[in-house]
Amino acid sequence: MAPRGGAFPEEGETPADQPQEGVGSIKFFIILALTLTRDTKDTLVVTQCGAEAIAFLKIYGVLPATAAFIALYSKMSNSIGKKTLFYATCIPFFIFFGLYDMFLYPNADTLQPSLATVEAFLPSHAATGGMEILAKIISNWTSALFYVLAEIYSSVSVGLLFWQFANDVVSVDQATRFYPLFAQMSGLAPVLAGQYVVRFASKAEDFGSSMHRLTAAVTFAGIMICGFYHASTSYIEKTEGNMEPSDGRYQNATKQKKAKMSMGESAKFLASSQYLRLIATLVLGYGLSINFTEIMWKSLVKKQYPHPLDYQRFMGNFSSAVGLSTCIVIFFGVHVIRILGWRIGAMATPAIMAILAAPFFGCILMGFDNPGRLKAAVMLGTVQSLLSKTSKYALFDPTTQMAYIPLDQESKVKGKAAIDVLGSRIGKSGGSLIQQGLVFLFGNIINAAPVVGVIFYSVLMGWLGAASKLGTLFLAQTEINKAEQEEKKKL
């Protein structure tokens, strides 16, 4: 019987299935809160400081704050139990979101210095370009703080809160049944969150009232996350005596720990393997390229929708579209890889991004001397961003994870750890750092479009080349492994 999505038993299910359904509900509400806070942070920062501020906040805010959080989380994990750790990690985020709505946002004018006050400390010739963006961030520090906390929540909620619990509760035998359910939850939640924003939150009289409505939904999601977590863990604790050891429940202490590597150790390990370097190039390529087009697109969206409620409504519809398309492409992505092969699947995402970005950059280079051209650029950028994200979920993520399968155990564990450190960090931070430099040189990201376009396509060409080479190595290594297995069978 298909899972119902509840945390409690239904007829025809085994007791082992019950907590996994609760885990699916946890995933749904985590993504619901993530989508609502993500759209809110973008609305606050982009409309108040400009889309270029995102690049600055990721370097000077998100990066150090994330490092501090990881250090704190590591210390807590060594001193408190798993249940307490879950609540201690989850609840403070929702407390902050509530405090922002009740205290920080209503009193922002009192708490924040005016832009004129901040600019008075800058040299007269420096209050343009990058320095102007920094001045706006400082004069809107409460919104910047919300952005940083929401960014950390987006990483922590899925990577730590959800997957660590899911991997404890779901056994290997149950994974094939329940992991697709979890994937669908990732698609359905943004649809609901986006439409809540469009049809209710953005219909408020002003953005302050809209914040109240958004925070109510985020708080509800937080309560449901903790509620389903409590229900799932309580059920496991009551039935644990009847579970066989092979179920794998809460046996995480005996599992092999994921390798943790420093930046230097990661670079050294990757340098020893061409195969791993190529996987890292794929991860780096996506991180850089999506960063380049996304900030530019959001800058254009702000031009078309300068009012926060209008911008919020647009991003709500976009989140719903991403969620709906994700649900659809999850079904087809696996068939594309199965029918056309790993190489085509791996090269599809950069190819799609390259094709769709051409008219987008073309509109920008022609200028915005009439509203129609701006509208066309926003539409093209929306389609490019939408299909880039959905192709990532359907094709890029599966092919990247498949690439580890033919490797030996050491390369799988250490290689993935190294790529998580270098590929993800350099991709996200590197893209922001490059755009930050361009803002200082050109004044804003739109003026820097020709340079961004050159860098963007250079990255995509490198990504495509790496995917093609990796396809050859992947097939060769797979055949070698098959031959070795046949030899073992004969023996």
Tab-separated table of C-alpha atoms in Angstrom:
chain	number	residue	atom	x	y	z
A	1	MET	CA	0.000	0.000	0.000
A	2	ALA	CA	1.315	3.442	-0.869
A	3	PRO	CA	2.392	5.555	2.053
A	4	ARG	CA	-0.266	7.871	3.352
A	5	GLY	CA	2.116	10.524	4.618
A	6	GLY	CA	0.995	10.288	8.243
A	7	ALA	CA	3.030	9.360	11.241
A	8	PHE	CA	0.767	6.591	12.497
A	9	PRO	CA	-0.155	3.065	11.348
A	10	GLU	CA	-2.691	2.238	8.688
A	11	GLU	CA	-4.089	-1.130	7.674
A	12	GLY	CA	-1.777	-3.288	5.575
A	13	GLU	CA	1.421	-1.610	6.661
A	14	THR	CA	4.127	-3.184	8.756
A	15	PRO	CA	5.194	-1.446	11.970
A	16	ALA	CA	8.536	-0.735	10.339
A	17	ASP	CA	6.831	1.551	7.828
A	18	GLN	CA	5.210	3.982	10.265
A	19	PRO	CA	8.117	6.299	11.215
A	20	GLN	CA	9.165	6.681	7.575
A	21	GLU	CA	5.814	8.244	6.750
A	22	GLY	CA	6.369	10.707	9.578
A	23	VAL	CA	9.777	11.452	8.078
A	24	GLY	CA	8.072	12.281	4.777
A	25	SER	CA	5.838	14.761	6.589
A	26	ILE	CA	8.892	16.316	8.260
A	27	LYS	CA	10.438	16.804	4.811
A	28	PHE	CA	7.263	18.457	3.531
A	29	PHE	CA	7.102	21.045	6.320
A	30	ILE	CA	10.870	21.686	6.237
A	31	ILE	CA	10.636	22.530	2.528
A	32	LEU	CA	7.469	24.557	3.135
A	33	ALA	CA	9.262	26.764	5.678
A	34	LEU	CA	12.383	26.869	3.503
A	35	THR	CA	10.438	28.126	0.480
A	36	LEU	CA	8.568	30.780	2.459
A	37	THR	CA	11.720	32.119	4.148
A	38	ARG	CA	13.741	31.950	0.926
A	39	ASP	CA	11.226	34.052	-1.002
A	40	THR	CA	10.965	36.469	1.929
A	41	LYS	CA	14.723	36.976	2.259
A	42	ASP	CA	15.023	37.627	-1.475
A	43	THR	CA	12.131	40.097	-1.368
A	44	LEU	CA	13.658	41.996	1.556
A	45	VAL	CA	17.232	42.191	0.271
A	46	VAL	CA	16.604	42.640	-3.463
A	47	THR	CA	13.989	45.393	-3.065
A	48	GLN	CA	15.907	47.252	-0.333
A	49	CYS	CA	19.544	46.744	-1.335
A	50	GLY	CA	19.506	45.435	-4.916
A	51	ALA	CA	20.180	41.930	-6.236
A	52	GLU	CA	23.925	42.655	-6.224
A	53	ALA	CA	23.778	42.621	-2.407
A	54	ILE	CA	23.277	38.831	-2.547
A	55	ALA	CA	26.869	38.364	-3.731
A	56	PHE	CA	28.172	40.486	-0.841
A	57	LEU	CA	26.025	38.778	1.802
A	58	LYS	CA	27.086	35.295	0.695
A	59	ILE	CA	30.751	36.197	1.153
A	60	TYR	CA	30.689	38.427	4.244
A	61	GLY	CA	27.578	37.077	5.967
A	62	VAL	CA	26.564	33.543	5.019
A	63	LEU	CA	30.058	32.034	4.712
A	64	PRO	CA	31.426	33.017	8.161
A	65	ALA	CA	28.056	32.467	9.865
A	66	THR	CA	27.807	28.970	8.400
A	67	ALA	CA	31.338	28.136	9.560
A	68	ALA	CA	30.478	29.336	13.076
A	69	PHE	CA	27.251	27.314	13.070
A	70	ILE	CA	29.012	24.122	11.955
A	71	ALA	CA	31.582	24.540	14.731
A	72	LEU	CA	28.802	25.034	17.302
A	73	TYR	CA	26.800	22.103	15.930
A	74	SER	CA	29.845	19.819	16.120
A	75	LYS	CA	30.350	20.701	19.789
A	76	MET	CA	26.670	20.169	20.604
A	77	SER	CA	26.613	16.800	18.820
A	78	ASN	CA	29.340	15.567	21.159
A	79	SER	CA	27.585	16.635	24.343
A	80	ILE	CA	23.812	16.119	23.867
A	81	GLY	CA	21.579	13.351	22.552
A	82	LYS	CA	20.094	13.132	19.076
A	83	LYS	CA	16.579	14.240	20.011
A	84	THR	CA	17.805	17.209	22.009
A	85	LEU	CA	20.220	18.100	19.205
A	86	PHE	CA	17.375	18.094	16.671
A	87	TYR	CA	15.232	20.460	18.744
A	88	ALA	CA	18.220	22.646	19.715
A	89	THR	CA	19.087	23.041	16.039
A	90	CYS	CA	15.571	23.514	14.681
A	91	ILE	CA	13.703	25.670	17.197
A	92	PRO	CA	16.093	28.699	17.381
A	93	PHE	CA	15.557	29.411	13.669
A	94	PHE	CA	11.789	29.661	14.126
A	95	ILE	CA	12.218	31.785	17.241
A	96	PHE	CA	14.315	34.213	15.173
A	97	PHE	CA	11.756	34.318	12.340
A	98	GLY	CA	9.078	35.143	14.921
A	99	LEU	CA	11.210	37.830	16.594
A	100	TYR	CA	11.970	39.396	13.229
A	101	ASP	CA	8.269	39.699	12.469
A	102	MET	CA	7.269	40.962	15.937
A	103	PHE	CA	10.213	43.203	16.805
A	104	LEU	CA	12.966	43.732	14.203
A	105	TYR	CA	10.882	44.557	11.129
A	106	PRO	CA	8.365	46.899	12.856
A	107	ASN	CA	11.223	48.802	14.548
A	108	ALA	CA	13.645	48.758	11.620
A	109	ASP	CA	13.646	52.548	11.210
A	110	THR	CA	14.702	52.947	14.846
A	111	LEU	CA	17.254	50.132	14.895
A	112	GLN	CA	18.905	50.853	11.545
A	113	PRO	CA	21.033	53.865	10.587
A	114	SER	CA	19.786	55.843	7.596
A	115	LEU	CA	21.489	55.426	4.240
A	116	ALA	CA	22.630	59.059	4.407
A	117	THR	CA	24.275	58.420	7.786
A	118	VAL	CA	26.177	55.405	6.467
A	119	GLU	CA	27.230	57.193	3.275
A	120	ALA	CA	28.528	60.106	5.362
A	121	PHE	CA	31.308	57.800	6.577
A	122	LEU	CA	32.310	56.980	2.997
A	123	PRO	CA	34.491	59.135	0.762
A	124	SER	CA	32.315	61.195	-1.570
A	125	HIS	CA	33.662	59.406	-4.641
A	126	ALA	CA	33.163	55.950	-3.081
A	127	ALA	CA	29.387	56.048	-2.601
A	128	THR	CA	28.791	54.285	-5.924
A	129	GLY	CA	28.968	50.710	-7.202
A	130	GLY	CA	30.162	48.200	-4.620
A	131	MET	CA	30.473	50.747	-1.823
A	132	GLU	CA	26.904	51.855	-2.428
A	133	ILE	CA	25.739	48.240	-2.088
A	134	LEU	CA	27.658	47.865	1.180
A	135	ALA	CA	26.109	51.086	2.471
A	136	LYS	CA	22.620	49.790	1.662
A	137	ILE	CA	23.340	46.490	3.427
A	138	ILE	CA	24.483	48.292	6.577
A	139	SER	CA	21.495	50.637	6.521
A	140	ASN	CA	19.202	47.600	6.163
A	141	TRP	CA	21.086	45.284	8.520
A	142	THR	CA	17.936	43.657	9.934
A	143	SER	CA	16.979	42.424	6.453
A	144	ALA	CA	20.573	41.316	5.868
A	145	LEU	CA	20.444	39.378	9.136
A	146	PHE	CA	17.203	37.685	8.057
A	147	TYR	CA	18.858	36.759	4.753
A	148	VAL	CA	21.860	35.162	6.486
A	149	LEU	CA	19.731	33.167	8.979
A	150	ALA	CA	17.358	32.012	6.238
A	151	GLU	CA	20.318	30.879	4.113
A	152	ILE	CA	21.759	28.879	7.005
A	153	TYR	CA	18.323	27.359	7.680
A	154	SER	CA	18.050	26.247	4.045
A	155	SER	CA	21.305	24.279	4.365
A	156	VAL	CA	20.823	23.008	7.910
A	157	SER	CA	17.172	21.975	7.643
A	158	VAL	CA	17.647	19.594	4.732
A	159	GLY	CA	21.272	18.505	5.142
A	160	LEU	CA	21.359	18.068	8.930
A	161	LEU	CA	17.833	17.955	10.338
A	162	PHE	CA	16.175	15.869	7.642
A	163	TRP	CA	18.731	13.583	6.041
A	164	GLN	CA	20.516	12.629	9.246
A	165	PHE	CA	17.212	11.567	10.786
A	166	ALA	CA	16.026	9.884	7.579
A	167	ASN	CA	19.236	7.876	7.243
A	168	ASP	CA	18.848	6.714	10.850
A	169	VAL	CA	15.220	5.651	10.452
A	170	VAL	CA	15.069	4.283	6.888
A	171	SER	CA	16.821	0.974	6.283
A	172	VAL	CA	18.489	0.139	2.971
A	173	ASP	CA	15.628	-2.196	2.015
A	174	GLN	CA	13.036	0.530	2.625
A	175	ALA	CA	14.958	3.281	0.837
A	176	THR	CA	13.725	2.366	-2.650
A	177	ARG	CA	10.141	2.776	-1.468
A	178	PHE	CA	10.397	5.870	0.691
A	179	TYR	CA	13.124	8.022	-0.893
A	180	PRO	CA	10.994	8.713	-4.007
A	181	LEU	CA	8.249	9.818	-1.580
A	182	PHE	CA	10.697	12.221	0.062
A	183	ALA	CA	11.630	13.572	-3.380
A	184	GLN	CA	7.971	14.236	-4.178
A	185	MET	CA	7.610	16.093	-0.891
A	186	SER	CA	10.400	18.398	-2.106
A	187	GLY	CA	8.265	19.249	-5.117
A	188	LEU	CA	4.807	19.537	-3.560
A	189	ALA	CA	5.759	21.828	-0.659
A	190	PRO	CA	6.982	24.738	-2.875
A	191	VAL	CA	3.740	24.574	-4.871
A	192	LEU	CA	1.690	25.092	-1.715
A	193	ALA	CA	4.106	27.678	-0.263
A	194	GLY	CA	4.208	29.677	-3.496
A	195	GLN	CA	0.444	29.807	-3.825
A	196	TYR	CA	0.074	30.775	-0.163
A	197	VAL	CA	2.310	33.767	-0.914
A	198	VAL	CA	0.512	34.668	-4.147
A	199	ARG	CA	-3.089	34.219	-2.997
A	200	PHE	CA	-2.868	35.299	0.636
A	201	ALA	CA	0.381	36.844	1.926
A	202	SER	CA	0.958	39.230	-0.986
A	203	LYS	CA	-2.682	40.398	-0.862
A	204	ALA	CA	-2.040	42.216	2.420
A	205	GLU	CA	-2.323	46.011	2.643
A	206	ASP	CA	1.415	46.453	3.179
A	207	PHE	CA	4.534	44.348	3.526
A	208	GLY	CA	4.392	44.449	7.327
A	209	SER	CA	0.978	42.765	7.265
A	210	SER	CA	2.294	40.316	4.683
A	211	MET	CA	5.160	39.447	7.053
A	212	HIS	CA	2.617	38.554	9.753
A	213	ARG	CA	0.893	36.149	7.377
A	214	LEU	CA	4.162	34.613	6.224
A	215	THR	CA	5.448	34.203	9.774
A	216	ALA	CA	2.209	32.506	10.831
A	217	ALA	CA	2.720	29.886	8.103
A	218	VAL	CA	6.425	29.484	8.919
A	219	THR	CA	5.636	29.071	12.631
A	220	PHE	CA	2.974	26.472	11.825
A	221	ALA	CA	5.514	24.584	9.705
A	222	GLY	CA	8.016	24.679	12.587
A	223	ILE	CA	5.441	23.278	15.015
A	224	MET	CA	4.560	20.486	12.584
A	225	ILE	CA	8.246	19.603	12.053
A	226	CYS	CA	8.750	19.178	15.797
A	227	GLY	CA	5.392	17.406	16.158
A	228	PHE	CA	6.074	14.796	13.479
A	229	TYR	CA	9.620	14.328	14.756
A	230	HIS	CA	8.279	13.678	18.255
A	231	ALA	CA	5.615	11.271	16.921
A	232	SER	CA	8.142	9.336	14.825
A	233	THR	CA	10.794	9.025	17.527
A	234	SER	CA	8.204	8.120	20.175
A	235	TYR	CA	6.832	5.347	17.978
A	236	ILE	CA	10.333	3.983	17.385
A	237	GLU	CA	11.137	4.050	21.088
A	238	LYS	CA	7.940	2.148	21.926
A	239	THR	CA	8.464	-0.534	19.280
A	240	GLU	CA	12.262	-0.698	19.275
A	241	GLY	CA	12.252	-3.900	21.340
A	242	ASN	CA	10.329	-5.675	18.568
A	243	MET	CA	12.591	-4.486	15.765
A	244	GLU	CA	15.228	-6.697	14.272
A	245	PRO	CA	18.787	-5.312	14.279
A	246	SER	CA	18.763	-5.453	10.481
A	247	ASP	CA	16.134	-2.699	10.357
A	248	GLY	CA	18.941	-0.248	11.005
A	249	ARG	CA	16.943	1.967	13.349
A	250	TYR	CA	19.105	4.337	15.302
A	251	GLN	CA	22.145	2.253	14.559
A	252	ASN	CA	23.907	5.356	13.367
A	253	ALA	CA	26.561	5.033	16.023
A	254	THR	CA	27.814	1.860	14.380
A	255	LYS	CA	27.728	3.231	10.864
A	256	GLN	CA	30.850	4.401	9.178
A	257	LYS	CA	31.248	8.108	9.746
A	258	LYS	CA	31.447	10.385	6.755
A	259	ALA	CA	34.972	11.515	6.057
A	260	LYS	CA	35.670	15.103	7.025
A	261	MET	CA	38.424	16.808	5.111
A	262	SER	CA	40.014	20.245	5.202
A	263	MET	CA	40.378	22.390	2.081
A	264	GLY	CA	44.044	21.364	1.745
A	265	GLU	CA	43.327	17.663	2.230
A	266	SER	CA	40.461	17.863	-0.271
A	267	ALA	CA	42.644	19.487	-2.927
A	268	LYS	CA	45.419	16.940	-2.402
A	269	PHE	CA	43.072	13.975	-2.670
A	270	LEU	CA	41.354	15.313	-5.800
A	271	ALA	CA	44.721	15.971	-7.435
A	272	SER	CA	45.489	12.257	-7.242
A	273	SER	CA	42.523	11.187	-9.418
A	274	GLN	CA	41.444	12.477	-12.833
A	275	TYR	CA	38.054	10.826	-12.357
A	276	LEU	CA	37.356	12.736	-9.138
A	277	ARG	CA	38.696	15.985	-10.618
A	278	LEU	CA	36.149	15.681	-13.411
A	279	ILE	CA	33.284	15.125	-10.946
A	280	ALA	CA	34.488	18.181	-9.010
A	281	THR	CA	34.485	20.172	-12.266
A	282	LEU	CA	30.824	19.263	-12.816
A	283	VAL	CA	29.845	20.377	-9.303
A	284	LEU	CA	31.922	23.547	-9.585
A	285	GLY	CA	30.463	24.300	-13.018
A	286	TYR	CA	26.881	24.214	-11.781
A	287	GLY	CA	27.646	26.280	-8.685
A	288	LEU	CA	29.348	29.019	-10.697
A	289	SER	CA	26.988	29.167	-13.677
A	290	ILE	CA	23.697	29.211	-11.751
A	291	ASN	CA	25.092	31.990	-9.554
A	292	PHE	CA	25.961	34.179	-12.551
A	293	THR	CA	22.523	34.131	-14.162
A	294	GLU	CA	20.405	34.097	-10.995
A	295	ILE	CA	21.631	37.393	-9.529
A	296	MET	CA	21.315	39.134	-12.896
A	297	TRP	CA	17.801	37.757	-13.362
A	298	LYS	CA	16.705	38.889	-9.871
A	299	SER	CA	18.085	42.334	-10.605
A	300	LEU	CA	15.826	42.530	-13.667
A	301	VAL	CA	12.829	41.214	-11.710
A	302	LYS	CA	13.332	44.083	-9.263
A	303	LYS	CA	13.318	46.559	-12.170
A	304	GLN	CA	9.965	45.218	-13.338
A	305	TYR	CA	8.490	44.709	-9.840
A	306	PRO	CA	10.040	47.367	-7.568
A	307	HIS	CA	7.312	47.152	-4.908
A	308	PRO	CA	7.976	44.408	-2.304
A	309	LEU	CA	4.473	42.892	-2.547
A	310	ASP	CA	4.667	42.682	-6.356
A	311	TYR	CA	8.147	41.144	-6.182
A	312	GLN	CA	6.945	38.738	-3.494
A	313	ARG	CA	3.987	37.671	-5.625
A	314	PHE	CA	6.222	37.024	-8.622
A	315	MET	CA	8.666	34.893	-6.600
A	316	GLY	CA	5.748	32.966	-5.090
A	317	ASN	CA	4.551	31.978	-8.561
A	318	PHE	CA	8.116	31.070	-9.513
A	319	SER	CA	8.492	28.804	-6.458
A	320	SER	CA	5.236	27.044	-7.341
A	321	ALA	CA	6.424	26.538	-10.911
A	322	VAL	CA	9.753	25.089	-9.721
A	323	GLY	CA	7.962	22.719	-7.349
A	324	LEU	CA	5.455	21.552	-9.964
A	325	SER	CA	8.088	21.053	-12.648
A	326	THR	CA	10.278	19.172	-10.155
A	327	CYS	CA	7.450	16.716	-9.471
A	328	ILE	CA	7.098	16.131	-13.211
A	329	VAL	CA	10.753	15.841	-14.178
A	330	ILE	CA	11.572	13.427	-11.345
A	331	PHE	CA	9.458	10.853	-13.195
A	332	PHE	CA	11.138	11.451	-16.560
A	333	GLY	CA	14.737	12.139	-15.565
A	334	VAL	CA	15.550	8.545	-14.704
A	335	HIS	CA	14.162	7.372	-18.065
A	336	VAL	CA	16.264	9.919	-19.972
A	337	ILE	CA	19.420	8.549	-18.337
A	338	ARG	CA	18.322	4.937	-18.857
A	339	ILE	CA	17.461	5.382	-22.543
A	340	LEU	CA	20.050	7.934	-23.717
A	341	GLY	CA	22.882	6.975	-21.368
A	342	TRP	CA	24.912	8.601	-18.618
A	343	ARG	CA	26.910	10.921	-20.917
A	344	ILE	CA	23.835	12.556	-22.477
A	345	GLY	CA	22.196	12.874	-19.065
A	346	ALA	CA	25.290	14.560	-17.614
A	347	MET	CA	25.697	16.962	-20.551
A	348	ALA	CA	22.002	17.894	-20.721
A	349	THR	CA	22.008	20.438	-17.878
A	350	PRO	CA	24.888	22.642	-19.147
A	351	ALA	CA	23.517	22.348	-22.701
A	352	ILE	CA	20.049	23.508	-21.582
A	353	MET	CA	21.554	26.377	-19.604
A	354	ALA	CA	23.712	27.454	-22.568
A	355	ILE	CA	20.829	27.420	-25.070
A	356	LEU	CA	18.358	29.263	-22.837
A	357	ALA	CA	20.866	31.857	-21.622
A	358	ALA	CA	21.644	33.094	-25.156
A	359	PRO	CA	18.363	35.027	-25.703
A	360	PHE	CA	18.455	36.180	-22.075
A	361	PHE	CA	21.889	37.784	-22.454
A	362	GLY	CA	20.844	39.051	-25.894
A	363	CYS	CA	17.940	41.035	-24.412
A	364	ILE	CA	20.194	42.528	-21.748
A	365	LEU	CA	22.859	43.593	-24.257
A	366	MET	CA	20.232	45.328	-26.419
A	367	GLY	CA	19.299	47.550	-23.456
A	368	PHE	CA	16.008	48.412	-21.797
A	369	ASP	CA	14.924	51.530	-23.656
A	370	ASN	CA	11.340	50.240	-23.656
A	371	PRO	CA	9.253	48.296	-21.100
A	372	GLY	CA	8.614	45.461	-23.557
A	373	ARG	CA	12.281	44.529	-23.733
A	374	LEU	CA	12.569	44.460	-19.940
A	375	LYS	CA	9.479	42.250	-19.739
A	376	ALA	CA	10.951	39.907	-22.366
A	377	ALA	CA	14.272	39.716	-20.495
A	378	VAL	CA	12.480	38.860	-17.231
A	379	MET	CA	10.418	36.181	-18.976
A	380	LEU	CA	13.465	34.630	-20.660
A	381	GLY	CA	15.436	34.755	-17.423
A	382	THR	CA	12.547	33.110	-15.572
A	383	VAL	CA	12.359	30.248	-18.079
A	384	GLN	CA	16.147	29.830	-18.003
A	385	SER	CA	16.269	29.750	-14.206
A	386	LEU	CA	13.255	27.431	-13.962
A	387	LEU	CA	14.569	24.849	-16.432
A	388	SER	CA	18.102	25.091	-15.041
A	389	LYS	CA	16.842	24.144	-11.588
A	390	THR	CA	14.537	21.367	-12.770
A	391	SER	CA	17.202	19.842	-15.038
A	392	LYS	CA	19.535	19.860	-12.049
A	393	TYR	CA	17.054	17.855	-9.967
A	394	ALA	CA	16.157	15.469	-12.792
A	395	LEU	CA	19.512	14.961	-14.530
A	396	PHE	CA	22.490	16.656	-12.886
A	397	ASP	CA	21.993	15.309	-9.350
A	398	PRO	CA	21.334	11.664	-10.400
A	399	THR	CA	24.222	11.490	-12.889
A	400	THR	CA	26.655	13.126	-10.446
A	401	GLN	CA	25.745	10.618	-7.726
A	402	MET	CA	25.890	7.715	-10.209
A	403	ALA	CA	29.440	8.703	-11.108
A	404	TYR	CA	30.628	7.544	-7.661
A	405	ILE	CA	29.213	4.014	-8.060
A	406	PRO	CA	32.109	2.390	-9.999
A	407	LEU	CA	34.742	3.734	-7.576
A	408	ASP	CA	36.394	1.825	-4.756
A	409	GLN	CA	35.204	2.500	-1.204
A	410	GLU	CA	37.997	4.939	-0.307
A	411	SER	CA	37.416	7.029	-3.421
A	412	LYS	CA	33.671	7.059	-2.793
A	413	VAL	CA	33.958	8.234	0.806
A	414	LYS	CA	36.962	10.559	0.603
A	415	GLY	CA	36.212	11.728	-2.931
A	416	LYS	CA	32.661	12.777	-2.087
A	417	ALA	CA	33.859	14.506	1.078
A	418	ALA	CA	36.532	16.394	-0.889
A	419	ILE	CA	34.095	17.433	-3.610
A	420	ASP	CA	31.517	18.551	-1.032
A	421	VAL	CA	34.179	20.817	0.497
A	422	LEU	CA	35.860	22.199	-2.615
A	423	GLY	CA	33.199	21.951	-5.317
A	424	SER	CA	30.280	23.336	-3.328
A	425	ARG	CA	32.180	26.042	-1.432
A	426	ILE	CA	34.196	27.333	-4.365
A	427	GLY	CA	31.185	27.161	-6.670
A	428	LYS	CA	28.929	29.244	-4.425
A	429	SER	CA	31.549	31.555	-2.926
A	430	GLY	CA	33.591	31.873	-6.112
A	431	GLY	CA	30.612	33.005	-8.163
A	432	SER	CA	29.672	35.592	-5.544
A	433	LEU	CA	33.263	36.851	-5.270
A	434	ILE	CA	33.601	37.285	-9.045
A	435	GLN	CA	30.314	39.181	-9.277
A	436	GLN	CA	31.279	41.320	-6.319
A	437	GLY	CA	34.424	42.388	-8.156
A	438	LEU	CA	32.401	43.133	-11.291
A	439	VAL	CA	29.998	45.330	-9.317
A	440	PHE	CA	32.960	47.373	-8.039
A	441	LEU	CA	34.270	47.722	-11.614
A	442	PHE	CA	31.016	48.364	-13.508
A	443	GLY	CA	28.713	49.852	-10.866
A	444	ASN	CA	26.028	47.132	-11.112
A	445	ILE	CA	25.651	43.609	-12.433
A	446	ILE	CA	23.594	44.624	-15.504
A	447	ASN	CA	26.394	46.884	-16.800
A	448	ALA	CA	28.761	43.928	-16.360
A	449	ALA	CA	26.555	41.613	-18.469
A	450	PRO	CA	29.042	41.243	-21.384
A	451	VAL	CA	31.801	40.092	-19.025
A	452	VAL	CA	29.405	37.855	-17.085
A	453	GLY	CA	28.289	36.289	-20.365
A	454	VAL	CA	31.869	35.479	-21.395
A	455	ILE	CA	32.653	33.928	-18.001
A	456	PHE	CA	29.328	32.073	-17.960
A	457	TYR	CA	29.890	30.394	-21.334
A	458	SER	CA	33.528	29.646	-20.530
A	459	VAL	CA	32.391	27.780	-17.419
A	460	LEU	CA	29.745	25.883	-19.401
A	461	MET	CA	32.272	24.837	-22.044
A	462	GLY	CA	34.584	23.503	-19.351
A	463	TRP	CA	31.632	21.733	-17.710
A	464	LEU	CA	30.558	20.106	-21.007
A	465	GLY	CA	34.101	18.967	-21.741
A	466	ALA	CA	34.463	17.457	-18.269
A	467	ALA	CA	31.100	15.670	-18.580
A	468	SER	CA	32.137	14.170	-21.933
A	469	LYS	CA	35.489	12.926	-20.603
A	470	LEU	CA	33.892	11.605	-17.431
A	471	GLY	CA	31.334	9.725	-19.534
A	472	THR	CA	34.143	7.794	-21.217
A	473	LEU	CA	35.828	6.993	-17.890
A	474	PHE	CA	32.500	6.096	-16.263
A	475	LEU	CA	31.632	3.550	-18.946
A	476	ALA	CA	35.158	2.109	-18.936
A	477	GLN	CA	35.241	1.735	-15.149
A	478	THR	CA	31.763	0.203	-15.157
A	479	GLU	CA	32.849	-2.411	-17.715
A	480	ILE	CA	35.967	-3.193	-15.674
A	481	ASN	CA	33.843	-3.727	-12.566
A	482	LYS	CA	31.458	-5.991	-14.474
A	483	ALA	CA	34.355	-8.060	-15.790
A	484	GLU	CA	35.781	-8.420	-12.281
A	485	GLN	CA	32.414	-9.533	-10.947
A	486	GLU	CA	32.110	-12.142	-13.714
A	487	GLU	CA	35.563	-13.444	-12.836
A	488	LYS	CA	34.580	-13.775	-9.192
A	489	LYS	CA	31.444	-15.699	-10.157
A	490	LYS	CA	33.514	-18.153	-12.205
A	491	LEU	CA	35.823	-18.711	-9.248
